[in-house]
mmCIF file of C-alpha atoms in Angstrom:
data_model
loop_
_atom_site.group_PDB
_atom_site.id
_atom_site.type_symbol
_atom_site.label_atom_id
_atom_site.label_comp_id
_atom_site.label_asym_id
_atom_site.label_seq_id
_atom_site.Cartn_x
_atom_site.Cartn_y
_atom_site.Cartn_z
ATOM 1 C CA MET L 46 0.090 -19.526 6.847
ATOM 2 C CA ASP L 47 0.936 -16.495 9.172
ATOM 3 C CA LYS L 48 1.059 -13.122 7.776
ATOM 4 C CA ILE L 49 4.738 -13.124 7.003
ATOM 5 C CA GLN L 50 4.825 -16.336 4.927
ATOM 6 C CA LEU L 51 1.579 -15.241 3.247
ATOM 7 C CA ARG L 52 2.898 -11.607 2.348
ATOM 8 C CA ARG L 53 6.072 -13.349 0.795
ATOM 9 C CA SER L 54 4.127 -15.665 -1.216
ATOM 10 C CA LEU L 55 1.688 -13.077 -2.523
ATOM 11 C CA LEU L 56 4.362 -10.540 -3.342
ATOM 12 C CA LYS L 57 6.476 -13.162 -5.253
ATOM 13 C CA GLN L 58 3.193 -14.063 -7.184
ATOM 14 C CA ARG L 59 2.560 -10.332 -7.815
ATOM 15 C CA GLN L 60 6.192 -9.474 -8.920
ATOM 16 C CA SER L 61 5.980 -12.685 -11.351
ATOM 17 C CA MET L 62 3.498 -11.222 -13.636
ATOM 18 C CA SER L 63 4.742 -9.838 -16.914
ATOM 19 C CA VAL L 64 4.716 -6.131 -17.312
ATOM 20 C CA ALA L 65 1.808 -6.689 -20.030
ATOM 21 C CA GLN L 66 -0.339 -8.487 -17.486
ATOM 22 C CA TRP L 67 0.337 -5.967 -14.662
ATOM 23 C CA LYS L 68 -0.694 -3.122 -16.869
ATOM 24 C CA GLN L 69 -3.819 -4.861 -18.262
ATOM 25 C CA LYS L 70 -5.025 -5.736 -14.804
ATOM 26 C CA SER L 71 -4.348 -2.476 -13.256
ATOM 27 C CA ASP L 72 -6.305 -0.727 -16.085
ATOM 28 C CA ARG L 73 -9.101 -2.741 -15.423
ATOM 29 C CA ILE L 74 -8.984 -1.934 -11.700
ATOM 30 C CA CYS L 75 -9.135 1.791 -12.815
ATOM 31 C CA THR L 76 -12.025 1.063 -14.870
ATOM 32 C CA ASN L 77 -13.966 -0.548 -11.989
ATOM 33 C CA LEU L 78 -13.062 2.353 -9.971
ATOM 34 C CA LEU L 79 -14.104 4.963 -12.556
ATOM 35 C CA SER L 80 -17.628 3.455 -12.662
ATOM 36 C CA SER L 81 -18.117 3.376 -8.967
ATOM 37 C CA PRO L 82 -20.429 5.991 -7.315
ATOM 38 C CA GLN L 83 -17.829 6.261 -4.444
ATOM 39 C CA PHE L 84 -15.235 7.462 -6.922
ATOM 40 C CA THR L 85 -17.469 9.564 -9.127
ATOM 41 C CA GLN L 86 -18.918 11.349 -6.220
ATOM 42 C CA ALA L 87 -15.578 12.045 -4.420
ATOM 43 C CA LYS L 88 -14.041 15.397 -4.847
ATOM 44 C CA THR L 89 -10.880 14.613 -2.730
ATOM 45 C CA VAL L 90 -9.255 11.257 -3.160
ATOM 46 C CA LEU L 91 -6.246 9.703 -1.409
ATOM 47 C CA ALA L 92 -4.188 7.247 -3.539
ATOM 48 C CA TYR L 93 -0.712 5.931 -3.756
ATOM 49 C CA PHE L 94 2.367 5.651 -6.157
ATOM 50 C CA SER L 95 2.596 2.208 -7.350
ATOM 51 C CA PHE L 96 5.576 0.170 -5.853
ATOM 52 C CA ARG L 97 6.736 -3.208 -6.596
ATOM 53 C CA GLN L 98 3.999 -4.012 -9.122
ATOM 54 C CA GLU L 99 1.081 -2.831 -6.797
ATOM 55 C CA PRO L 100 -1.881 -2.079 -9.088
ATOM 56 C CA ASP L 101 -0.967 1.083 -10.907
ATOM 57 C CA LEU L 102 -3.524 3.775 -10.565
ATOM 58 C CA SER L 103 -1.895 6.464 -12.726
ATOM 59 C CA PRO L 104 -4.412 6.104 -15.581
ATOM 60 C CA LEU L 105 -7.209 7.007 -13.066
ATOM 61 C CA LEU L 106 -4.920 9.983 -11.790
ATOM 62 C CA GLU L 107 -4.301 11.268 -15.260
ATOM 63 C CA ASN L 108 -7.811 11.009 -16.510
ATOM 64 C CA THR L 109 -9.820 12.596 -13.862
ATOM 65 C CA PRO L 110 -8.613 16.355 -13.866
ATOM 66 C CA THR L 111 -11.254 17.480 -11.657
ATOM 67 C CA LYS L 112 -10.343 15.541 -8.689
ATOM 68 C CA ILE L 113 -8.043 16.528 -6.019
ATOM 69 C CA TRP L 114 -5.481 13.911 -5.357
ATOM 70 C CA GLY L 115 -3.650 13.399 -2.025
ATOM 71 C CA MET L 116 -0.463 11.169 -1.964
ATOM 72 C CA PRO L 117 1.324 9.894 1.115
ATOM 73 C CA ARG L 118 4.572 10.823 2.718
ATOM 74 C CA CYS L 119 5.856 8.650 5.580
ATOM 75 C CA VAL L 120 6.749 10.920 8.434
ATOM 76 C CA GLY L 121 7.835 9.117 11.626
ATOM 77 C CA ASP L 122 5.297 6.229 12.011
ATOM 78 C CA SER L 123 2.595 8.177 10.279
ATOM 79 C CA LEU L 124 1.293 8.984 6.758
ATOM 80 C CA LEU L 125 1.128 12.730 5.942
ATOM 81 C CA TRP L 126 -1.048 13.404 2.816
ATOM 82 C CA HIS L 127 0.013 15.987 0.236
ATOM 83 C CA GLN L 128 -1.846 17.497 -2.620
ATOM 84 C CA TRP L 129 -0.412 16.220 -5.997
ATOM 85 C CA THR L 130 -1.013 16.585 -9.585
ATOM 86 C CA PRO L 131 -0.010 14.243 -12.403
ATOM 87 C CA ASN L 132 3.316 14.838 -13.787
ATOM 88 C CA GLU L 133 4.302 16.806 -10.595
ATOM 89 C CA ALA L 134 7.878 15.834 -9.493
ATOM 90 C CA VAL L 135 8.209 13.486 -6.629
ATOM 91 C CA GLU L 136 11.225 12.382 -4.324
ATOM 92 C CA ILE L 137 12.023 9.009 -3.239
ATOM 93 C CA GLY L 138 11.072 8.399 0.438
ATOM 94 C CA CYS L 139 12.717 6.455 3.184
ATOM 95 C CA TYR L 140 11.368 3.096 1.744
ATOM 96 C CA GLY L 141 12.159 3.682 -1.672
ATOM 97 C CA ILE L 142 8.720 4.650 -2.584
ATOM 98 C CA PRO L 143 8.003 7.823 -4.381
ATOM 99 C CA GLU L 144 6.449 10.607 -2.437
ATOM 100 C CA PRO L 145 5.367 14.137 -2.885
ATOM 101 C CA TYR L 146 7.850 16.977 -1.860
ATOM 102 C CA ALA L 147 7.301 18.165 1.679
ATOM 103 C CA LYS L 148 6.527 21.713 0.507
ATOM 104 C CA ALA L 149 3.489 20.433 -1.405
ATOM 105 C CA PRO L 150 0.049 21.514 0.272
ATOM 106 C CA ILE L 151 -1.167 19.154 3.008
ATOM 107 C CA ILE L 152 -4.316 17.731 2.797
ATOM 108 C CA SER L 153 -6.461 17.368 5.992
ATOM 109 C CA TYR L 154 -8.926 14.612 6.889
ATOM 110 C CA GLU L 155 -11.827 17.003 6.524
ATOM 111 C CA GLN L 156 -11.144 17.341 2.850
ATOM 112 C CA VAL L 157 -11.171 13.742 2.152
ATOM 113 C CA ASP L 158 -14.094 11.695 0.468
ATOM 114 C CA LEU L 159 -12.352 8.575 -0.501
ATOM 115 C CA ILE L 160 -9.141 6.585 0.270
ATOM 116 C CA LEU L 161 -7.555 4.045 -2.395
ATOM 117 C CA ILE L 162 -5.479 2.005 -0.186
ATOM 118 C CA PRO L 163 -2.696 -0.359 -1.607
ATOM 119 C CA CYS L 164 -2.926 -4.093 -0.242
ATOM 120 C CA VAL L 165 -0.765 -7.078 -0.398
ATOM 121 C CA ALA L 166 -4.040 -9.170 0.027
ATOM 122 C CA CYS L 167 -7.714 -8.399 0.991
ATOM 123 C CA ASN L 168 -10.303 -10.954 2.328
ATOM 124 C CA GLN L 169 -13.895 -11.155 1.827
ATOM 125 C CA GLN L 170 -14.780 -9.241 5.084
ATOM 126 C CA GLY L 171 -12.765 -6.387 4.109
ATOM 127 C CA TYR L 172 -9.584 -6.991 6.042
ATOM 128 C CA ARG L 173 -6.232 -6.293 4.562
ATOM 129 C CA LEU L 174 -2.900 -7.637 4.492
ATOM 130 C CA GLY L 175 -0.243 -4.740 4.126
ATOM 131 C CA TYR L 176 3.559 -4.770 4.205
ATOM 132 C CA GLY L 177 3.665 -4.988 8.080
ATOM 133 C CA GLY L 178 4.670 -1.451 8.861
ATOM 134 C CA GLY L 179 1.318 -0.503 10.128
ATOM 135 C CA TYR L 180 0.964 2.784 8.583
ATOM 136 C CA TYR L 181 -2.627 2.250 7.198
ATOM 137 C CA ASP L 182 -3.542 0.407 10.287
ATOM 138 C CA ARG L 183 -2.783 3.616 12.408
ATOM 139 C CA LEU L 184 -4.600 5.811 9.753
ATOM 140 C CA LEU L 185 -7.702 3.790 9.927
ATOM 141 C CA ALA L 186 -7.823 3.308 13.680
ATOM 142 C CA ALA L 187 -7.630 7.100 14.156
ATOM 143 C CA PRO L 188 -11.020 8.563 15.125
ATOM 144 C CA GLU L 189 -10.994 11.233 12.397
ATOM 145 C CA TRP L 190 -10.252 8.760 9.657
ATOM 146 C CA ALA L 191 -12.515 5.860 10.923
ATOM 147 C CA ASN L 192 -15.668 7.076 8.727
ATOM 148 C CA LYS L 193 -13.682 7.771 5.499
ATOM 149 C CA PHE L 194 -14.812 5.478 2.845
ATOM 150 C CA ALA L 195 -11.831 3.157 2.231
ATOM 151 C CA ILE L 196 -11.246 0.994 -0.839
ATOM 152 C CA GLY L 197 -8.603 -1.870 -0.737
ATOM 153 C CA ILE L 198 -6.853 -2.390 -4.173
ATOM 154 C CA VAL L 199 -5.577 -5.797 -4.981
ATOM 155 C CA PHE L 200 -5.463 -8.197 -7.882
ATOM 156 C CA ASP L 201 -7.697 -11.197 -8.134
ATOM 157 C CA PHE L 202 -5.354 -13.671 -7.039
ATOM 158 C CA ALA L 203 -4.830 -11.741 -3.572
ATOM 159 C CA TYR L 204 -8.492 -11.361 -2.861
ATOM 160 C CA LEU L 205 -8.710 -14.197 -0.539
ATOM 161 C CA PRO L 206 -11.686 -16.051 1.514
ATOM 162 C CA GLU L 207 -9.569 -15.606 4.636
ATOM 163 C CA LEU L 208 -6.534 -13.754 6.075
ATOM 164 C CA PRO L 209 -5.029 -13.919 9.515
ATOM 165 C CA ILE L 210 -6.449 -10.999 11.581
ATOM 166 C CA ASP L 211 -4.945 -9.263 14.398
ATOM 167 C CA PRO L 212 -7.020 -7.156 17.053
ATOM 168 C CA TRP L 213 -5.979 -3.909 15.668
ATOM 169 C CA ASP L 214 -6.989 -4.783 12.164
ATOM 170 C CA LYS L 215 -9.725 -2.620 10.781
ATOM 171 C CA PRO L 216 -11.967 -3.694 7.836
ATOM 172 C CA LEU L 217 -12.154 -1.541 4.764
ATOM 173 C CA HIS L 218 -15.540 -0.433 3.222
ATOM 174 C CA ALA L 219 -14.814 -2.143 -0.299
ATOM 175 C CA VAL L 220 -12.361 -3.918 -2.279
ATOM 176 C CA CYS L 221 -11.555 -3.234 -5.838
ATOM 177 C CA THR L 222 -9.845 -6.008 -8.127
ATOM 178 C CA GLU L 223 -9.671 -6.254 -11.890
ATOM 179 C CA THR L 224 -12.985 -8.189 -12.211
ATOM 180 C CA LYS L 225 -14.837 -6.532 -9.420
ATOM 181 C CA LEU L 226 -15.800 -3.867 -6.880
ATOM 182 C CA VAL L 227 -17.148 -5.360 -3.701
ATOM 183 C CA VAL L 228 -18.775 -2.795 -1.418
ATOM 184 C CA GLY L 229 -19.932 -3.707 2.144
ATOM 185 C CA CYS L 230 -17.419 -6.565 2.675
#
């Protein structure tokens, strides 16, 4: 299956989950992240607002008040990271995804300890399948971001043995699902 077909199939499967299943699986992902040394040691964490039934990290955001959270805004063909605190207002960006307001403080790459990356799928080698816009591919390819610890967030059904890989794809350092956190993919 090529990336487009695989993406469609997995998104359809993800959106067919009941709200109860989605919430339960998301909560388990948050529990796995909470117990990981990568998360517990991080001071500044980049995350995302759940969109189209991506794993919901809001319990993690709401229950770790000592963390500095960065959330993305799409600016041109890049992601710009802004500091965000739970219950702070957001706006809807160009893709219909919630984003922090442009006036929120910007987080620079030097501050970042950990990146939690939404994925349509991940494989056992740490490669990810995204939505096809290349935003995270460009981020991970930039030299200043290359060594930041990045965890792909997916549900178990989207953690696959293999994925189609392009030359520009970069592997993540870990993958977290509702049943496991695999480090050193």
